[in-house]
């Protein structure tokens, strides 16, 4: 009995070795276009249409279909709320709401800078741009970040012509055949003839037309390809900050900082001598 079991060991070993050699022979590194054999197919092989794919299911052979009539875009993410705290969820909800609004672009005040009668909005529709409800208090830190974004984009796309202060003295702007205006002039300030926030927004989005018959057609190009609506409004907000900084007075400085600021000013000159 023991001798018979002992004699089976070499045979079993040879059988296992032969199986290993047989399997290894099928893994020589050869390439093939044949699909791999899967004993438990995963979801990566599920039937589905891919972008720009073909199918004989539809008469025109295209996998990509137009949305049904009257369908309303809702959002790019299936997640409706995120975050462990109420503050985090509120921030996420505003981002999601802004994303959904961007799909429709249905509010002309936000996406064109126009009132229902076609006139330019006087002020930034800030609550709608930041996706705040009518009764929500706008977070000061979020507003600072919004203006900081405008400063960053302004310095990238606008300062070369309009100058770092918005005075038209940028390195490129000074070389133009016609001088660029200083936006610190009264007509460009709030309440001025050309002081509507919607007008500045429209110029960022659409450019400024040249004199009829002259080329190029736009003397200031559109930046709609480089900047979305949110970034464009951020530039408008920073633009107003520049105006305020260059046309303000010491009384505009908060009392807590006013005293320390005054101490940094040079002492007035005494008499007329040197």
PDB file of C-alpha atoms in Angstrom:
ATOM      1  CA  UNK A   1       0.000   0.000   0.000  1.00  0.00           C
ATOM      2  CA  UNK A   2       2.767   2.428   0.974  1.00  0.00           C
ATOM      3  CA  UNK A   3       4.858   1.443  -2.051  1.00  0.00           C
ATOM      4  CA  UNK A   4       1.926   2.103  -4.394  1.00  0.00           C
ATOM      5  CA  UNK A   5       1.388   5.643  -2.957  1.00  0.00           C
ATOM      6  CA  UNK A   6       5.119   6.294  -3.157  1.00  0.00           C
ATOM      7  CA  UNK A   7       5.145   5.393  -6.853  1.00  0.00           C
ATOM      8  CA  UNK A   8       2.352   7.908  -7.582  1.00  0.00           C
ATOM      9  CA  UNK A   9       4.417  10.866  -6.400  1.00  0.00           C
ATOM     10  CA  UNK A  10       6.710  11.051  -9.460  1.00  0.00           C
ATOM     11  CA  UNK A  11       3.751  10.646 -11.795  1.00  0.00           C
ATOM     12  CA  UNK A  12       1.850  13.446 -10.031  1.00  0.00           C
ATOM     13  CA  UNK A  13       4.931  15.681 -10.127  1.00  0.00           C
ATOM     14  CA  UNK A  14       5.380  15.035 -13.846  1.00  0.00           C
ATOM     15  CA  UNK A  15       1.729  15.835 -14.512  1.00  0.00           C
ATOM     16  CA  UNK A  16       1.965  19.165 -12.638  1.00  0.00           C
ATOM     17  CA  UNK A  17       5.224  20.028 -14.383  1.00  0.00           C
ATOM     18  CA  UNK A  18       3.726  19.220 -17.755  1.00  0.00           C
ATOM     19  CA  UNK A  19       0.715  21.443 -17.061  1.00  0.00           C
ATOM     20  CA  UNK A  20       2.990  24.332 -16.029  1.00  0.00           C
ATOM     21  CA  UNK A  21       5.073  23.914 -19.198  1.00  0.00           C
ATOM     22  CA  UNK A  22       1.903  23.810 -21.300  1.00  0.00           C
ATOM     23  CA  UNK A  23       0.560  27.021 -19.719  1.00  0.00           C
ATOM     24  CA  UNK A  24       3.922  28.747 -19.986  1.00  0.00           C
ATOM     25  CA  UNK A  25       4.082  27.900 -23.655  1.00  0.00           C
ATOM     26  CA  UNK A  26       0.986  29.996 -24.202  1.00  0.00           C
ATOM     27  CA  UNK A  27       2.658  33.053 -22.595  1.00  0.00           C
ATOM     28  CA  UNK A  28       5.555  33.646 -24.973  1.00  0.00           C
ATOM     29  CA  UNK A  29       4.901  37.380 -25.309  1.00  0.00           C
ATOM     30  CA  UNK A  30       3.210  37.016 -28.687  1.00  0.00           C
ATOM     31  CA  UNK A  31       0.721  39.766 -29.630  1.00  0.00           C
ATOM     32  CA  UNK A  32      -2.694  39.054 -31.012  1.00  0.00           C
ATOM     33  CA  UNK A  33      -5.769  41.025 -32.008  1.00  0.00           C
ATOM     34  CA  UNK A  34      -8.019  38.344 -30.632  1.00  0.00           C
ATOM     35  CA  UNK A  35      -9.937  39.330 -27.503  1.00  0.00           C
ATOM     36  CA  UNK A  36      -8.669  37.741 -24.292  1.00  0.00           C
ATOM     37  CA  UNK A  37     -10.581  34.861 -22.832  1.00  0.00           C
ATOM     38  CA  UNK A  38     -12.302  35.849 -19.640  1.00  0.00           C
ATOM     39  CA  UNK A  39     -13.955  33.353 -17.378  1.00  0.00           C
ATOM     40  CA  UNK A  40     -15.611  36.134 -15.345  1.00  0.00           C
ATOM     41  CA  UNK A  41     -16.154  39.133 -17.676  1.00  0.00           C
ATOM     42  CA  UNK A  42     -16.154  42.498 -15.895  1.00  0.00           C
ATOM     43  CA  UNK A  43     -18.136  45.636 -16.529  1.00  0.00           C
ATOM     44  CA  UNK A  44     -15.365  46.934 -18.806  1.00  0.00           C
ATOM     45  CA  UNK A  45     -16.817  44.689 -21.485  1.00  0.00           C
ATOM     46  CA  UNK A  46     -20.436  45.745 -21.080  1.00  0.00           C
ATOM     47  CA  UNK A  47     -22.253  46.712 -24.277  1.00  0.00           C
ATOM     48  CA  UNK A  48     -22.132  50.504 -24.691  1.00  0.00           C
ATOM     49  CA  UNK A  49     -21.834  53.257 -27.278  1.00  0.00           C
ATOM     50  CA  UNK A  50     -18.610  55.253 -27.400  1.00  0.00           C
ATOM     51  CA  UNK A  51     -18.120  58.841 -28.585  1.00  0.00           C
ATOM     52  CA  UNK A  52     -17.902  59.102 -32.397  1.00  0.00           C
ATOM     53  CA  UNK A  53     -18.602  55.366 -32.653  1.00  0.00           C
ATOM     54  CA  UNK A  54     -20.627  53.505 -35.252  1.00  0.00           C
ATOM     55  CA  UNK A  55     -23.644  51.273 -34.860  1.00  0.00           C
ATOM     56  CA  UNK A  56     -26.136  49.530 -37.119  1.00  0.00           C
ATOM     57  CA  UNK A  57     -28.853  50.051 -34.509  1.00  0.00           C
ATOM     58  CA  UNK A  58     -29.784  53.509 -35.885  1.00  0.00           C
ATOM     59  CA  UNK A  59     -30.451  54.179 -39.591  1.00  0.00           C
ATOM     60  CA  UNK A  60     -27.752  56.879 -39.839  1.00  0.00           C
ATOM     61  CA  UNK A  61     -25.115  54.604 -38.292  1.00  0.00           C
ATOM     62  CA  UNK A  62     -24.119  57.073 -35.562  1.00  0.00           C
ATOM     63  CA  UNK A  63     -23.912  56.269 -31.857  1.00  0.00           C
ATOM     64  CA  UNK A  64     -24.111  59.937 -30.787  1.00  0.00           C
ATOM     65  CA  UNK A  65     -27.713  61.163 -30.664  1.00  0.00           C
ATOM     66  CA  UNK A  66     -29.291  64.590 -30.321  1.00  0.00           C
ATOM     67  CA  UNK A  67     -31.090  65.175 -27.003  1.00  0.00           C
ATOM     68  CA  UNK A  68     -34.878  64.803 -27.139  1.00  0.00           C
ATOM     69  CA  UNK A  69     -36.902  67.935 -27.748  1.00  0.00           C
ATOM     70  CA  UNK A  70     -37.512  70.161 -24.686  1.00  0.00           C
ATOM     71  CA  UNK A  71     -34.938  68.333 -22.558  1.00  0.00           C
ATOM     72  CA  UNK A  72     -33.480  70.544 -19.806  1.00  0.00           C
ATOM     73  CA  UNK A  73     -29.828  70.283 -18.798  1.00  0.00           C
ATOM     74  CA  UNK A  74     -29.392  69.726 -15.077  1.00  0.00           C
ATOM     75  CA  UNK A  75     -25.720  69.186 -14.286  1.00  0.00           C
ATOM     76  CA  UNK A  76     -22.494  67.412 -15.093  1.00  0.00           C
ATOM     77  CA  UNK A  77     -22.290  65.532 -11.804  1.00  0.00           C
ATOM     78  CA  UNK A  78     -24.794  63.048 -10.365  1.00  0.00           C
ATOM     79  CA  UNK A  79     -23.751  64.094  -6.856  1.00  0.00           C
ATOM     80  CA  UNK A  80     -26.244  66.581  -5.461  1.00  0.00           C
ATOM     81  CA  UNK A  81     -24.548  67.342  -2.155  1.00  0.00           C
ATOM     82  CA  UNK A  82     -21.085  66.833  -0.711  1.00  0.00           C
ATOM     83  CA  UNK A  83     -19.290  67.616   2.536  1.00  0.00           C
ATOM     84  CA  UNK A  84     -19.442  66.688   6.194  1.00  0.00           C
ATOM     85  CA  UNK A  85     -20.454  70.113   7.506  1.00  0.00           C
ATOM     86  CA  UNK A  86     -23.210  72.514   6.583  1.00  0.00           C
ATOM     87  CA  UNK A  87     -20.652  75.083   5.399  1.00  0.00           C
ATOM     88  CA  UNK A  88     -18.957  72.563   3.094  1.00  0.00           C
ATOM     89  CA  UNK A  89     -22.283  71.453   1.671  1.00  0.00           C
ATOM     90  CA  UNK A  90     -23.324  75.062   1.080  1.00  0.00           C
ATOM     91  CA  UNK A  91     -20.135  75.719  -0.909  1.00  0.00           C
ATOM     92  CA  UNK A  92     -20.618  72.558  -2.961  1.00  0.00           C
ATOM     93  CA  UNK A  93     -24.262  73.371  -3.602  1.00  0.00           C
ATOM     94  CA  UNK A  94     -23.298  76.791  -4.961  1.00  0.00           C
ATOM     95  CA  UNK A  95     -20.677  75.250  -7.251  1.00  0.00           C
ATOM     96  CA  UNK A  96     -23.204  72.690  -8.484  1.00  0.00           C
ATOM     97  CA  UNK A  97     -25.829  75.393  -9.021  1.00  0.00           C
ATOM     98  CA  UNK A  98     -23.331  77.488 -11.007  1.00  0.00           C
ATOM     99  CA  UNK A  99     -22.439  74.459 -13.121  1.00  0.00           C
ATOM    100  CA  UNK A 100     -26.106  73.786 -13.884  1.00  0.00           C
ATOM    101  CA  UNK A 101     -26.703  77.436 -14.768  1.00  0.00           C
ATOM    102  CA  UNK A 102     -23.683  77.389 -17.097  1.00  0.00           C
ATOM    103  CA  UNK A 103     -25.301  74.595 -19.095  1.00  0.00           C
ATOM    104  CA  UNK A 104     -28.404  76.662 -19.832  1.00  0.00           C
ATOM    105  CA  UNK A 105     -27.025  80.223 -19.866  1.00  0.00           C
ATOM    106  CA  UNK A 106     -30.609  81.357 -19.472  1.00  0.00           C
ATOM    107  CA  UNK A 107     -30.037  84.520 -17.399  1.00  0.00           C
ATOM    108  CA  UNK A 108     -29.062  87.382 -19.722  1.00  0.00           C
ATOM    109  CA  UNK A 109     -27.979  89.510 -16.768  1.00  0.00           C
ATOM    110  CA  UNK A 110     -25.299  86.956 -15.856  1.00  0.00           C
ATOM    111  CA  UNK A 111     -24.318  85.610 -19.271  1.00  0.00           C
ATOM    112  CA  UNK A 112     -24.681  88.727 -21.445  1.00  0.00           C
ATOM    113  CA  UNK A 113     -24.643  91.599 -18.979  1.00  0.00           C
ATOM    114  CA  UNK A 114     -28.045  92.778 -20.246  1.00  0.00           C
ATOM    115  CA  UNK A 115     -31.317  93.729 -18.604  1.00  0.00           C
ATOM    116  CA  UNK A 116     -34.608  92.388 -20.021  1.00  0.00           C
ATOM    117  CA  UNK A 117     -34.983  95.613 -22.049  1.00  0.00           C
ATOM    118  CA  UNK A 118     -31.571  95.102 -23.672  1.00  0.00           C
ATOM    119  CA  UNK A 119     -29.740  97.795 -21.693  1.00  0.00           C
ATOM    120  CA  UNK A 120     -26.511  97.040 -19.860  1.00  0.00           C
ATOM    121  CA  UNK A 121     -26.782  96.158 -16.175  1.00  0.00           C
ATOM    122  CA  UNK A 122     -25.486  98.942 -13.952  1.00  0.00           C
ATOM    123  CA  UNK A 123     -23.940  96.623 -11.368  1.00  0.00           C
ATOM    124  CA  UNK A 124     -22.633  93.068 -11.303  1.00  0.00           C
ATOM    125  CA  UNK A 125     -25.496  90.640 -10.529  1.00  0.00           C
ATOM    126  CA  UNK A 126     -23.290  89.382  -7.740  1.00  0.00           C
ATOM    127  CA  UNK A 127     -25.698  86.996  -6.032  1.00  0.00           C
ATOM    128  CA  UNK A 128     -26.510  85.251  -9.284  1.00  0.00           C
ATOM    129  CA  UNK A 129     -22.855  85.102 -10.371  1.00  0.00           C
ATOM    130  CA  UNK A 130     -21.792  83.600  -7.030  1.00  0.00           C
ATOM    131  CA  UNK A 131     -24.955  81.444  -6.874  1.00  0.00           C
ATOM    132  CA  UNK A 132     -26.289  82.900  -3.623  1.00  0.00           C
ATOM    133  CA  UNK A 133     -29.951  82.897  -2.721  1.00  0.00           C
ATOM    134  CA  UNK A 134     -31.798  86.169  -2.071  1.00  0.00           C
ATOM    135  CA  UNK A 135     -31.622  85.739   1.709  1.00  0.00           C
ATOM    136  CA  UNK A 136     -28.084  84.333   1.995  1.00  0.00           C
ATOM    137  CA  UNK A 137     -25.277  86.487   3.333  1.00  0.00           C
ATOM    138  CA  UNK A 138     -22.356  86.596   0.904  1.00  0.00           C
ATOM    139  CA  UNK A 139     -19.240  85.165   2.511  1.00  0.00           C
ATOM    140  CA  UNK A 140     -16.512  87.822   2.730  1.00  0.00           C
ATOM    141  CA  UNK A 141     -13.716  85.321   2.109  1.00  0.00           C
ATOM    142  CA  UNK A 142     -15.410  84.006  -1.013  1.00  0.00           C
ATOM    143  CA  UNK A 143     -15.825  87.567  -2.260  1.00  0.00           C
ATOM    144  CA  UNK A 144     -12.119  88.235  -1.681  1.00  0.00           C
ATOM    145  CA  UNK A 145     -11.260  85.102  -3.639  1.00  0.00           C
ATOM    146  CA  UNK A 146     -13.551  86.275  -6.445  1.00  0.00           C
ATOM    147  CA  UNK A 147     -11.763  89.631  -6.649  1.00  0.00           C
ATOM    148  CA  UNK A 148      -8.348  87.912  -6.404  1.00  0.00           C
ATOM    149  CA  UNK A 149      -9.320  85.758  -9.379  1.00  0.00           C
ATOM    150  CA  UNK A 150     -10.202  88.932 -11.265  1.00  0.00           C
ATOM    151  CA  UNK A 151      -6.808  90.444 -10.398  1.00  0.00           C
ATOM    152  CA  UNK A 152      -5.021  87.360 -11.681  1.00  0.00           C
ATOM    153  CA  UNK A 153      -6.957  87.257 -14.959  1.00  0.00           C
ATOM    154  CA  UNK A 154      -6.683  91.036 -15.432  1.00  0.00           C
ATOM    155  CA  UNK A 155      -2.902  90.945 -15.101  1.00  0.00           C
ATOM    156  CA  UNK A 156      -2.713  88.100 -17.608  1.00  0.00           C
ATOM    157  CA  UNK A 157      -5.084  89.335 -20.308  1.00  0.00           C
ATOM    158  CA  UNK A 158      -5.699  93.056 -19.765  1.00  0.00           C
ATOM    159  CA  UNK A 159      -2.700  94.761 -18.163  1.00  0.00           C
ATOM    160  CA  UNK A 160      -0.509  94.589 -21.270  1.00  0.00           C
ATOM    161  CA  UNK A 161      -2.732  97.182 -22.952  1.00  0.00           C
ATOM    162  CA  UNK A 162      -4.735  98.830 -20.179  1.00  0.00           C
ATOM    163  CA  UNK A 163      -1.892  98.975 -17.664  1.00  0.00           C
ATOM    164  CA  UNK A 164      -1.641  97.584 -14.187  1.00  0.00           C
ATOM    165  CA  UNK A 165      -3.763 100.459 -12.875  1.00  0.00           C
ATOM    166  CA  UNK A 166      -6.314 100.571 -15.698  1.00  0.00           C
ATOM    167  CA  UNK A 167      -4.931 103.911 -16.925  1.00  0.00           C
ATOM    168  CA  UNK A 168      -4.200 102.790 -20.489  1.00  0.00           C
ATOM    169  CA  UNK A 169      -0.448 102.906 -19.936  1.00  0.00           C
ATOM    170  CA  UNK A 170       0.359  99.259 -20.541  1.00  0.00           C
ATOM    171  CA  UNK A 171       3.519  98.287 -22.431  1.00  0.00           C
ATOM    172  CA  UNK A 172       1.460  97.415 -25.533  1.00  0.00           C
ATOM    173  CA  UNK A 173      -1.209 100.074 -25.104  1.00  0.00           C
ATOM    174  CA  UNK A 174       1.350 102.908 -25.200  1.00  0.00           C
ATOM    175  CA  UNK A 175       2.427 101.784 -28.680  1.00  0.00           C
ATOM    176  CA  UNK A 176      -1.034 102.060 -30.244  1.00  0.00           C
ATOM    177  CA  UNK A 177      -1.598 104.715 -32.888  1.00  0.00           C
ATOM    178  CA  UNK A 178      -4.553 106.017 -30.874  1.00  0.00           C
ATOM    179  CA  UNK A 179      -4.032 106.405 -27.109  1.00  0.00           C
ATOM    180  CA  UNK A 180      -6.041 104.102 -24.908  1.00  0.00           C
ATOM    181  CA  UNK A 181      -8.427 105.800 -22.483  1.00  0.00           C
ATOM    182  CA  UNK A 182      -7.836 105.886 -18.781  1.00  0.00           C
ATOM    183  CA  UNK A 183     -10.689 104.098 -17.084  1.00  0.00           C
ATOM    184  CA  UNK A 184     -10.318 106.390 -14.104  1.00  0.00           C
ATOM    185  CA  UNK A 185     -12.053 109.135 -16.069  1.00  0.00           C
ATOM    186  CA  UNK A 186     -15.474 110.114 -14.793  1.00  0.00           C
ATOM    187  CA  UNK A 187     -17.342 108.669 -17.777  1.00  0.00           C
ATOM    188  CA  UNK A 188     -16.067 105.167 -16.982  1.00  0.00           C
ATOM    189  CA  UNK A 189     -16.796 105.289 -13.269  1.00  0.00           C
ATOM    190  CA  UNK A 190     -20.107 104.052 -11.791  1.00  0.00           C
ATOM    191  CA  UNK A 191     -22.898 106.349 -12.924  1.00  0.00           C
ATOM    192  CA  UNK A 192     -20.885 107.674 -15.871  1.00  0.00           C
ATOM    193  CA  UNK A 193     -21.924 107.508 -19.508  1.00  0.00           C
ATOM    194  CA  UNK A 194     -19.833 104.370 -20.062  1.00  0.00           C
ATOM    195  CA  UNK A 195     -19.690 103.231 -16.465  1.00  0.00           C
ATOM    196  CA  UNK A 196     -22.082 100.264 -16.556  1.00  0.00           C
ATOM    197  CA  UNK A 197     -20.628  96.982 -15.303  1.00  0.00           C
ATOM    198  CA  UNK A 198     -22.526  95.199 -18.078  1.00  0.00           C
ATOM    199  CA  UNK A 199     -20.749  97.309 -20.712  1.00  0.00           C
ATOM    200  CA  UNK A 200     -17.298  96.343 -19.404  1.00  0.00           C
ATOM    201  CA  UNK A 201     -18.403  92.707 -19.243  1.00  0.00           C
ATOM    202  CA  UNK A 202     -19.707  92.892 -22.821  1.00  0.00           C
ATOM    203  CA  UNK A 203     -16.415  94.307 -24.078  1.00  0.00           C
ATOM    204  CA  UNK A 204     -14.510  91.473 -22.454  1.00  0.00           C
ATOM    205  CA  UNK A 205     -16.838  88.922 -24.004  1.00  0.00           C
ATOM    206  CA  UNK A 206     -17.369  90.522 -27.440  1.00  0.00           C
ATOM    207  CA  UNK A 207     -14.485  92.937 -28.003  1.00  0.00           C
ATOM    208  CA  UNK A 208     -14.693  96.539 -29.194  1.00  0.00           C
ATOM    209  CA  UNK A 209     -15.628  97.293 -32.804  1.00  0.00           C
ATOM    210  CA  UNK A 210     -13.274  99.326 -34.967  1.00  0.00           C
ATOM    211  CA  UNK A 211     -14.307 102.318 -37.058  1.00  0.00           C
ATOM    212  CA  UNK A 212     -16.458 101.042 -39.969  1.00  0.00           C
ATOM    213  CA  UNK A 213     -14.293 100.275 -42.997  1.00  0.00           C
ATOM    214  CA  UNK A 214     -11.065  99.957 -41.019  1.00  0.00           C
ATOM    215  CA  UNK A 215      -9.243  96.715 -40.308  1.00  0.00           C
ATOM    216  CA  UNK A 216      -9.156  94.773 -38.125  1.00  0.00           C
ATOM    217  CA  UNK A 217     -12.890  94.712 -37.469  1.00  0.00           C
ATOM    218  CA  UNK A 218     -12.251  94.604 -33.728  1.00  0.00           C
ATOM    219  CA  UNK A 219      -9.745  97.062 -32.293  1.00  0.00           C
ATOM    220  CA  UNK A 220      -9.999  95.108 -29.061  1.00  0.00           C
ATOM    221  CA  UNK A 221     -10.486  91.360 -29.576  1.00  0.00           C
ATOM    222  CA  UNK A 222     -12.981  89.194 -27.755  1.00  0.00           C
ATOM    223  CA  UNK A 223     -11.622  87.196 -24.826  1.00  0.00           C
ATOM    224  CA  UNK A 224     -14.573  84.802 -24.674  1.00  0.00           C
ATOM    225  CA  UNK A 225     -12.282  81.911 -25.639  1.00  0.00           C
ATOM    226  CA  UNK A 226      -9.848  82.641 -22.831  1.00  0.00           C
ATOM    227  CA  UNK A 227     -12.301  83.658 -20.103  1.00  0.00           C
ATOM    228  CA  UNK A 228     -15.649  82.258 -19.071  1.00  0.00           C
ATOM    229  CA  UNK A 229     -18.462  84.423 -17.747  1.00  0.00           C
ATOM    230  CA  UNK A 230     -17.507  83.927 -14.102  1.00  0.00           C
ATOM    231  CA  UNK A 231     -13.920  85.033 -14.755  1.00  0.00           C
ATOM    232  CA  UNK A 232     -15.125  87.974 -16.844  1.00  0.00           C
ATOM    233  CA  UNK A 233     -17.281  89.263 -13.993  1.00  0.00           C
ATOM    234  CA  UNK A 234     -14.328  88.759 -11.629  1.00  0.00           C
ATOM    235  CA  UNK A 235     -12.282  91.095 -13.853  1.00  0.00           C
ATOM    236  CA  UNK A 236     -15.079  93.666 -13.713  1.00  0.00           C
ATOM    237  CA  UNK A 237     -15.042  93.438  -9.905  1.00  0.00           C
ATOM    238  CA  UNK A 238     -11.266  93.928  -9.803  1.00  0.00           C
ATOM    239  CA  UNK A 239     -11.574  96.774 -12.273  1.00  0.00           C
ATOM    240  CA  UNK A 240     -13.834  98.578  -9.809  1.00  0.00           C
ATOM    241  CA  UNK A 241     -11.278  97.929  -7.062  1.00  0.00           C
ATOM    242  CA  UNK A 242      -8.624  99.614  -9.222  1.00  0.00           C
ATOM    243  CA  UNK A 243     -10.892 102.619  -9.733  1.00  0.00           C
ATOM    244  CA  UNK A 244     -11.592 102.839  -6.026  1.00  0.00           C
ATOM    245  CA  UNK A 245      -7.899 102.616  -5.149  1.00  0.00           C
ATOM    246  CA  UNK A 246      -6.921 105.419  -7.554  1.00  0.00           C
ATOM    247  CA  UNK A 247      -9.824 107.752  -6.775  1.00  0.00           C
ATOM    248  CA  UNK A 248     -10.170 107.249  -3.051  1.00  0.00           C
ATOM    249  CA  UNK A 249      -9.254 109.362  -0.056  1.00  0.00           C
ATOM    250  CA  UNK A 250      -7.839 108.702   3.383  1.00  0.00           C
ATOM    251  CA  UNK A 251     -11.395 108.707   4.730  1.00  0.00           C
ATOM    252  CA  UNK A 252     -12.074 105.505   2.779  1.00  0.00           C
ATOM    253  CA  UNK A 253      -9.490 103.654   4.872  1.00  0.00           C
ATOM    254  CA  UNK A 254     -10.971 101.859   7.924  1.00  0.00           C
ATOM    255  CA  UNK A 255     -10.257 103.735  11.134  1.00  0.00           C
ATOM    256  CA  UNK A 256      -8.280 100.797  12.540  1.00  0.00           C
ATOM    257  CA  UNK A 257      -5.715 101.065   9.719  1.00  0.00           C
ATOM    258  CA  UNK A 258      -5.906 104.821   9.102  1.00  0.00           C
ATOM    259  CA  UNK A 259      -3.651 105.855  11.976  1.00  0.00           C
ATOM    260  CA  UNK A 260      -0.868 103.438  11.108  1.00  0.00           C
ATOM    261  CA  UNK A 261      -1.092 104.496   7.452  1.00  0.00           C
ATOM    262  CA  UNK A 262      -0.739 108.156   8.365  1.00  0.00           C
ATOM    263  CA  UNK A 263       2.427 107.408  10.327  1.00  0.00           C
ATOM    264  CA  UNK A 264       4.094 106.150   7.140  1.00  0.00           C
ATOM    265  CA  UNK A 265       3.528 109.473   5.309  1.00  0.00           C
ATOM    266  CA  UNK A 266       6.517 111.870   5.014  1.00  0.00           C
ATOM    267  CA  UNK A 267       6.471 114.924   7.196  1.00  0.00           C
ATOM    268  CA  UNK A 268       5.369 118.168   5.488  1.00  0.00           C
ATOM    269  CA  UNK A 269       8.143 120.530   4.372  1.00  0.00           C
ATOM    270  CA  UNK A 270       8.758 123.472   6.738  1.00  0.00           C
ATOM    271  CA  UNK A 271       9.062 127.005   5.353  1.00  0.00           C
ATOM    272  CA  UNK A 272      10.305 127.419   1.817  1.00  0.00           C
ATOM    273  CA  UNK A 273      13.977 126.607   2.341  1.00  0.00           C
ATOM    274  CA  UNK A 274      15.789 123.428   1.566  1.00  0.00           C
TER     275      UNK A 274
END
